[in-house]
């Protein structure tokens, strides 16, 4: 199917349900090479990055990364990024394919502004492929091809290493499924070789876009363009944890005045999880309190049948007054009202690995 200018597989023959459950129980390989990868060099690279995002990039230790938000002056989310402070004197940034052009334009524009005033920063767009190995048996599968000890690599940390004989790979312990997993940035010319080596392990199945979407929804993770966009603030999206403490105090990121005002006063709407009884929940359906009132207080932004739970799940935005877990709502599907319940996320417990 078309996705952000790329042609991506929904599945590889096993079917969506089987692929999803295999990832939860074993291990799957996702080709996520559509996600842009950028390196930021120069002595002012941290100052450059912090002029664009809400996170405390300066506090990241070598090899440590964080999810952060690129915001605009209205407090809206331009994109969500993973920024890693590498051990090789640069920042490594992974962003969303649908935002590639606007992100790069913003980053290049800001870099030019800093350079014009004597700042030292420059960008390099990588042509590496990106492979995501996800699931409870990931570590067992990958360790066989590494000399490094994966037990020492915690969630949101990365190393540069050789993977199954392919040198120069960046292995980051993260992913988009809620399971223990890694994303492997691999030189494009050897990506097929590495993928075939991993898929040669019977434990590993290839997985496509369908499983990726249902897995991330069960984990309560946002899809840019659906659940967050430039009209959504971090406070509304439940992503205030991405704001660094120092950054909150300094209020030196785009849209800081609007975002911090929402921290104090609470936003008018919030992102919530929803579960329904026998209800198929496509995206962008109206949500109302139960019993229904004339004012429509929300919209579903993502929804699907949960393969792990055997019931329908969704996320969306409702008025803050109706956002408490356990609140009964109705979702309008084809002009009929169906019951839904505000539910804590993640819907399925996450299994992120923290080294002891």
Short mmCIF file of N, CA, C and O in Angstrom, two decimals, residues 177-274:
data_model
loop_
_atom_site.label_atom_id
_atom_site.label_comp_id
_atom_site.label_asym_id
_atom_site.label_seq_id
_atom_site.Cartn_x
_atom_site.Cartn_y
_atom_site.Cartn_z
N UNK A 177 6.38 -1.33 19.09
CA UNK A 177 5.46 -2.43 19.33
C UNK A 177 5.09 -2.60 20.80
O UNK A 177 4.15 -3.32 21.11
N UNK A 178 5.85 -1.99 21.70
CA UNK A 178 5.67 -2.22 23.13
C UNK A 178 6.47 -3.39 23.64
O UNK A 178 6.59 -3.61 24.85
N UNK A 179 7.07 -4.18 22.73
CA UNK A 179 7.90 -5.32 23.11
C UNK A 179 9.36 -4.89 23.24
O UNK A 179 9.75 -3.82 22.80
N UNK A 180 10.17 -5.77 23.83
CA UNK A 180 11.62 -5.59 23.77
C UNK A 180 12.02 -5.68 22.30
O UNK A 180 11.57 -6.56 21.58
N UNK A 181 12.85 -4.74 21.86
CA UNK A 181 13.22 -4.77 20.45
C UNK A 181 14.38 -3.84 20.17
O UNK A 181 14.83 -3.08 21.04
N UNK A 182 14.87 -3.92 18.94
CA UNK A 182 15.93 -3.02 18.48
C UNK A 182 15.57 -2.49 17.10
O UNK A 182 14.81 -3.10 16.36
N UNK A 183 16.14 -1.31 16.81
CA UNK A 183 16.16 -0.81 15.44
C UNK A 183 17.62 -0.79 15.01
O UNK A 183 18.48 -0.28 15.73
N UNK A 184 17.89 -1.36 13.84
CA UNK A 184 19.26 -1.50 13.34
C UNK A 184 19.43 -0.62 12.11
O UNK A 184 18.81 -0.88 11.07
N UNK A 185 20.23 0.42 12.23
CA UNK A 185 20.58 1.25 11.09
C UNK A 185 21.76 0.59 10.39
O UNK A 185 22.83 0.43 10.98
N UNK A 186 21.56 0.19 9.15
CA UNK A 186 22.53 -0.64 8.43
C UNK A 186 22.85 -0.01 7.08
O UNK A 186 21.95 0.51 6.41
N UNK A 187 24.14 0.02 6.67
CA UNK A 187 24.47 0.53 5.34
C UNK A 187 23.58 -0.11 4.28
O UNK A 187 23.39 -1.32 4.26
N UNK A 188 23.00 0.73 3.41
CA UNK A 188 21.97 0.27 2.49
C UNK A 188 22.42 -0.91 1.63
O UNK A 188 21.64 -1.83 1.36
N UNK A 189 23.69 -0.91 1.24
CA UNK A 189 24.19 -1.96 0.37
C UNK A 189 24.23 -3.34 1.01
O UNK A 189 24.38 -4.35 0.31
N UNK A 190 24.09 -3.40 2.34
CA UNK A 190 24.16 -4.70 3.02
C UNK A 190 22.88 -5.01 3.79
O UNK A 190 22.83 -5.96 4.57
N UNK A 191 21.84 -4.20 3.55
CA UNK A 191 20.59 -4.37 4.28
C UNK A 191 19.91 -5.69 3.94
O UNK A 191 19.41 -6.40 4.82
N UNK A 192 19.86 -6.04 2.66
CA UNK A 192 19.21 -7.29 2.25
C UNK A 192 19.95 -8.48 2.84
O UNK A 192 19.33 -9.43 3.35
N UNK A 193 21.27 -8.41 2.81
CA UNK A 193 22.09 -9.48 3.40
C UNK A 193 21.75 -9.68 4.88
O UNK A 193 21.56 -10.82 5.34
N UNK A 194 21.67 -8.58 5.62
CA UNK A 194 21.38 -8.69 7.05
C UNK A 194 19.95 -9.18 7.28
O UNK A 194 19.70 -10.03 8.15
N UNK A 195 19.01 -8.65 6.50
CA UNK A 195 17.61 -9.08 6.65
C UNK A 195 17.47 -10.57 6.37
O UNK A 195 16.78 -11.29 7.12
N UNK A 196 18.12 -11.05 5.34
CA UNK A 196 18.03 -12.48 5.00
C UNK A 196 18.66 -13.34 6.09
O UNK A 196 18.18 -14.44 6.39
N UNK A 197 19.73 -12.83 6.68
CA UNK A 197 20.37 -13.58 7.77
C UNK A 197 19.43 -13.70 8.97
O UNK A 197 19.29 -14.78 9.56
N UNK A 198 18.78 -12.59 9.30
CA UNK A 198 17.85 -12.61 10.43
C UNK A 198 16.63 -13.48 10.13
O UNK A 198 16.16 -14.24 10.99
N UNK A 199 16.11 -13.39 8.91
CA UNK A 199 14.93 -14.18 8.54
C UNK A 199 15.27 -15.65 8.34
O UNK A 199 14.36 -16.49 8.24
N UNK A 200 16.57 -15.97 8.30
CA UNK A 200 16.98 -17.37 8.24
C UNK A 200 16.80 -18.08 9.56
O UNK A 200 16.87 -19.32 9.62
N UNK A 201 16.56 -17.33 10.63
CA UNK A 201 16.28 -17.91 11.94
C UNK A 201 14.79 -18.26 11.97
O UNK A 201 13.95 -17.38 11.76
N UNK A 202 14.42 -19.53 12.19
CA UNK A 202 13.01 -19.92 12.14
C UNK A 202 12.12 -19.11 13.08
O UNK A 202 10.93 -18.91 12.82
N UNK A 203 12.70 -18.61 14.16
CA UNK A 203 11.97 -17.82 15.15
C UNK A 203 11.45 -16.50 14.59
O UNK A 203 10.50 -15.93 15.09
N UNK A 204 12.10 -16.00 13.52
CA UNK A 204 11.85 -14.65 13.02
C UNK A 204 10.95 -14.69 11.79
O UNK A 204 11.27 -15.34 10.80
N UNK A 205 9.84 -13.98 11.85
CA UNK A 205 8.95 -13.80 10.70
C UNK A 205 9.07 -12.36 10.21
O UNK A 205 9.27 -11.44 11.00
N UNK A 206 8.88 -12.14 8.90
CA UNK A 206 8.74 -10.76 8.42
C UNK A 206 7.36 -10.23 8.78
O UNK A 206 6.37 -10.97 8.74
N UNK A 207 7.27 -8.96 9.15
CA UNK A 207 5.99 -8.36 9.52
C UNK A 207 5.82 -7.04 8.77
O UNK A 207 6.80 -6.34 8.51
N UNK A 208 4.59 -6.72 8.44
CA UNK A 208 4.31 -5.54 7.64
C UNK A 208 3.55 -4.47 8.37
O UNK A 208 3.46 -4.45 9.61
N UNK A 209 2.97 -3.56 7.59
CA UNK A 209 2.35 -2.36 8.13
C UNK A 209 1.12 -2.65 8.98
O UNK A 209 0.85 -1.94 9.95
N UNK A 210 0.36 -3.69 8.64
CA UNK A 210 -0.86 -3.99 9.39
C UNK A 210 -0.53 -4.34 10.85
O UNK A 210 -1.13 -3.80 11.78
N UNK A 211 0.43 -5.25 11.02
CA UNK A 211 0.82 -5.63 12.39
C UNK A 211 1.49 -4.46 13.11
O UNK A 211 1.28 -4.27 14.32
N UNK A 212 2.26 -3.68 12.40
CA UNK A 212 2.93 -2.53 13.02
C UNK A 212 1.89 -1.58 13.61
O UNK A 212 2.07 -1.05 14.73
N UNK A 213 0.78 -1.37 12.91
CA UNK A 213 -0.24 -0.45 13.38
C UNK A 213 -1.00 -0.99 14.59
O UNK A 213 -1.21 -0.28 15.57
N UNK A 214 -1.40 -2.25 14.54
CA UNK A 214 -2.16 -2.81 15.67
C UNK A 214 -1.28 -2.99 16.90
O UNK A 214 -1.73 -2.80 18.03
N UNK A 215 -0.01 -3.33 16.71
CA UNK A 215 0.91 -3.47 17.83
C UNK A 215 1.13 -2.13 18.54
O UNK A 215 1.10 -2.04 19.76
N UNK A 216 1.34 -1.07 17.74
CA UNK A 216 1.61 0.24 18.36
C UNK A 216 0.36 0.77 19.05
O UNK A 216 0.46 1.44 20.08
N UNK A 217 -0.82 0.45 18.52
CA UNK A 217 -2.04 0.91 19.17
C UNK A 217 -2.25 0.19 20.50
O UNK A 217 -2.61 0.81 21.51
N UNK A 218 -2.02 -1.12 20.55
CA UNK A 218 -2.11 -1.85 21.81
C UNK A 218 -1.14 -1.27 22.85
O UNK A 218 -1.42 -1.26 24.04
N UNK A 219 0.01 -0.77 22.38
CA UNK A 219 1.02 -0.19 23.27
C UNK A 219 0.72 1.27 23.61
O UNK A 219 1.48 1.90 24.35
N UNK A 220 -0.38 1.82 23.08
CA UNK A 220 -0.76 3.19 23.38
C UNK A 220 0.14 4.23 22.74
O UNK A 220 0.26 5.35 23.25
N UNK A 221 0.77 3.89 21.61
CA UNK A 221 1.72 4.78 20.95
C UNK A 221 1.05 5.54 19.81
O UNK A 221 0.22 5.00 19.09
N UNK A 222 1.44 6.79 19.63
CA UNK A 222 0.80 7.66 18.64
C UNK A 222 1.32 7.42 17.23
O UNK A 222 2.51 7.15 17.03
N UNK A 223 0.42 7.56 16.25
CA UNK A 223 0.79 7.59 14.84
C UNK A 223 0.70 9.04 14.38
O UNK A 223 -0.37 9.66 14.46
N UNK A 224 1.82 9.58 13.91
CA UNK A 224 1.81 10.98 13.49
C UNK A 224 0.87 11.13 12.29
O UNK A 224 0.88 10.34 11.36
N UNK A 225 0.08 12.20 12.33
CA UNK A 225 -0.90 12.44 11.28
C UNK A 225 -2.28 11.95 11.65
O UNK A 225 -3.28 12.44 11.13
N UNK A 226 -2.34 10.97 12.55
CA UNK A 226 -3.62 10.49 13.08
C UNK A 226 -3.84 11.01 14.50
O UNK A 226 -4.80 11.71 14.76
N UNK A 227 -2.96 10.61 15.40
CA UNK A 227 -3.14 10.88 16.84
C UNK A 227 -2.47 12.17 17.29
O UNK A 227 -2.82 12.70 18.34
N UNK A 228 -1.49 12.62 16.56
CA UNK A 228 -0.83 13.90 16.85
C UNK A 228 -0.53 14.59 15.53
O UNK A 228 -0.26 13.94 14.51
N UNK A 229 -0.59 15.91 15.55
CA UNK A 229 -0.25 16.71 14.37
C UNK A 229 0.00 18.14 14.80
O UNK A 229 0.10 18.43 16.00
N UNK A 230 0.07 19.05 13.84
CA UNK A 230 0.43 20.43 14.16
C UNK A 230 -0.68 21.19 14.88
O UNK A 230 -0.46 22.31 15.36
N UNK A 231 -1.87 20.59 14.99
CA UNK A 231 -2.95 21.21 15.74
C UNK A 231 -3.05 20.63 17.16
O UNK A 231 -3.93 21.03 17.93
N UNK A 232 -2.16 19.70 17.50
CA UNK A 232 -2.18 19.01 18.79
C UNK A 232 -1.00 19.46 19.62
O UNK A 232 0.13 19.51 19.12
N UNK A 233 -1.22 19.76 20.89
CA UNK A 233 -0.11 20.15 21.77
C UNK A 233 0.33 18.95 22.61
O UNK A 233 -0.41 17.99 22.77
N UNK A 234 1.54 19.01 23.17
CA UNK A 234 2.00 17.92 24.05
C UNK A 234 1.07 17.68 25.23
O UNK A 234 0.88 16.54 25.66
N UNK A 235 0.48 18.74 25.78
CA UNK A 235 -0.43 18.59 26.92
C UNK A 235 -1.69 17.83 26.51
O UNK A 235 -2.16 16.95 27.23
N UNK A 236 -2.24 18.18 25.36
CA UNK A 236 -3.43 17.49 24.88
C UNK A 236 -3.15 16.03 24.57
O UNK A 236 -3.97 15.15 24.82
N UNK A 237 -1.95 15.76 24.04
CA UNK A 237 -1.60 14.41 23.60
C UNK A 237 -1.13 13.51 24.73
O UNK A 237 -0.83 12.34 24.50
N UNK A 238 -1.04 14.03 25.97
CA UNK A 238 -0.52 13.23 27.06
C UNK A 238 0.96 12.96 26.95
O UNK A 238 1.46 11.93 27.41
N UNK A 239 1.68 13.91 26.36
CA UNK A 239 3.12 13.72 26.11
C UNK A 239 3.96 14.76 26.86
O UNK A 239 5.09 15.06 26.46
N UNK A 240 3.42 15.28 27.97
CA UNK A 240 4.19 16.25 28.75
C UNK A 240 5.46 15.66 29.35
O UNK A 240 6.39 16.40 29.68
N UNK A 241 5.51 14.32 29.48
CA UNK A 241 6.71 13.69 30.02
C UNK A 241 7.93 13.89 29.11
O UNK A 241 9.07 13.72 29.55
N UNK A 242 7.69 14.29 27.86
CA UNK A 242 8.82 14.54 26.95
C UNK A 242 9.49 15.89 27.22
O UNK A 242 10.57 16.15 26.70
N UNK A 243 8.84 16.75 28.01
CA UNK A 243 9.42 18.07 28.31
C UNK A 243 10.46 17.94 29.42
O UNK A 243 10.15 17.53 30.53
N UNK A 244 11.68 18.29 29.13
CA UNK A 244 12.73 18.25 30.14
C UNK A 244 12.46 19.28 31.24
O UNK A 244 11.93 20.37 30.98
N UNK A 245 12.84 18.95 32.48
CA UNK A 245 12.61 19.86 33.62
C UNK A 245 13.30 21.19 33.40
O UNK A 245 12.73 22.26 33.64
N UNK A 246 14.54 21.13 32.94
CA UNK A 246 15.28 22.37 32.68
C UNK A 246 14.63 23.18 31.58
O UNK A 246 14.54 24.41 31.65
N UNK A 247 14.11 22.48 30.57
CA UNK A 247 13.47 23.16 29.44
C UNK A 247 12.16 23.82 29.86
O UNK A 247 11.80 24.90 29.37
N UNK A 248 11.43 23.19 30.77
CA UNK A 248 10.19 23.79 31.29
C UNK A 248 10.49 25.11 31.99
O UNK A 248 9.77 26.10 31.82
N UNK A 249 11.55 25.10 32.79
CA UNK A 249 11.92 26.31 33.53
C UNK A 249 12.41 27.41 32.59
O UNK A 249 12.05 28.58 32.75
N UNK A 250 13.20 27.03 31.60
CA UNK A 250 13.77 28.02 30.68
C UNK A 250 12.75 28.52 29.67
O UNK A 250 12.85 29.65 29.18
N UNK A 251 11.74 27.68 29.35
CA UNK A 251 10.72 28.02 28.35
C UNK A 251 11.36 28.54 27.06
O UNK A 251 10.98 29.58 26.52
N UNK A 252 12.34 27.77 26.58
CA UNK A 252 13.13 28.21 25.43
C UNK A 252 12.93 27.33 24.20
O UNK A 252 13.80 27.23 23.34
N UNK A 253 11.78 26.67 24.11
CA UNK A 253 11.47 25.85 22.93
C UNK A 253 10.27 26.45 22.21
O UNK A 253 9.49 27.22 22.81
N UNK A 254 10.08 26.15 20.93
CA UNK A 254 8.96 26.75 20.19
C UNK A 254 7.61 26.42 20.83
O UNK A 254 7.33 25.28 21.18
N UNK A 255 6.78 27.44 21.00
CA UNK A 255 5.45 27.26 21.57
C UNK A 255 5.44 27.11 23.07
O UNK A 255 4.42 26.72 23.65
N UNK A 256 6.54 27.42 23.75
CA UNK A 256 6.66 27.17 25.19
C UNK A 256 5.58 27.89 25.99
O UNK A 256 5.02 27.32 26.93
N UNK A 257 5.27 29.14 25.65
CA UNK A 257 4.28 29.90 26.44
C UNK A 257 2.91 29.22 26.39
O UNK A 257 2.24 29.10 27.42
N UNK A 258 2.51 28.75 25.23
CA UNK A 258 1.20 28.09 25.08
C UNK A 258 1.21 26.75 25.80
O UNK A 258 0.27 26.41 26.53
N UNK A 259 2.26 25.98 25.60
CA UNK A 259 2.33 24.65 26.21
C UNK A 259 2.38 24.73 27.73
O UNK A 259 1.67 24.01 28.43
N UNK A 260 3.20 25.62 28.27
CA UNK A 260 3.32 25.73 29.72
C UNK A 260 2.05 26.30 30.36
O UNK A 260 1.71 25.97 31.49
N UNK A 261 1.32 27.14 29.62
CA UNK A 261 0.03 27.62 30.12
C UNK A 261 -0.95 26.46 30.26
O UNK A 261 -1.72 26.39 31.23
N UNK A 262 -0.88 25.50 29.32
CA UNK A 262 -1.75 24.31 29.40
C UNK A 262 -1.32 23.39 30.54
O UNK A 262 -2.16 22.69 31.11
N UNK A 263 -0.04 23.38 30.86
CA UNK A 263 0.42 22.59 32.00
C UNK A 263 -0.23 23.10 33.28
O UNK A 263 -0.67 22.31 34.13
N UNK A 264 -0.31 24.41 33.42
CA UNK A 264 -0.88 25.01 34.64
C UNK A 264 -2.41 24.93 34.65
O UNK A 264 -3.01 24.63 35.68
N UNK A 265 -3.03 25.21 33.52
CA UNK A 265 -4.48 25.36 33.48
C UNK A 265 -5.22 24.11 32.98
O UNK A 265 -6.44 24.06 33.03
N UNK A 266 -4.47 23.13 32.49
CA UNK A 266 -5.02 21.92 31.87
C UNK A 266 -5.63 22.25 30.51
O UNK A 266 -6.35 23.24 30.36
N UNK A 267 -5.36 21.42 29.52
CA UNK A 267 -5.92 21.66 28.19
C UNK A 267 -7.42 21.36 28.17
O UNK A 267 -7.95 20.68 29.06
N UNK A 268 -8.10 21.83 27.14
CA UNK A 268 -9.55 21.61 27.03
C UNK A 268 -9.88 20.18 26.60
O UNK A 268 -10.99 19.70 26.83
N UNK A 269 -8.91 19.51 25.98
CA UNK A 269 -9.14 18.13 25.53
C UNK A 269 -7.92 17.29 25.83
O UNK A 269 -6.81 17.82 26.01
N UNK A 270 -8.10 15.97 25.89
CA UNK A 270 -7.00 15.06 26.17
C UNK A 270 -7.12 13.80 25.31
O UNK A 270 -8.23 13.36 24.99
N UNK A 271 -5.96 13.25 25.01
CA UNK A 271 -5.93 11.94 24.32
C UNK A 271 -6.22 10.85 25.33
O UNK A 271 -5.62 10.81 26.40
N UNK A 272 -7.12 9.93 24.97
CA UNK A 272 -7.50 8.84 25.87
C UNK A 272 -7.56 7.53 25.09
O UNK A 272 -7.66 7.51 23.87
N UNK A 273 -7.52 6.44 25.84
CA UNK A 273 -7.79 5.13 25.28
C UNK A 273 -9.26 4.81 25.41
O UNK A 273 -9.94 5.26 26.34
N UNK A 274 -9.78 4.04 24.47
CA UNK A 274 -11.19 3.65 24.46
C UNK A 274 -11.31 2.16 24.18
O UNK A 274 -10.57 1.62 23.35
#
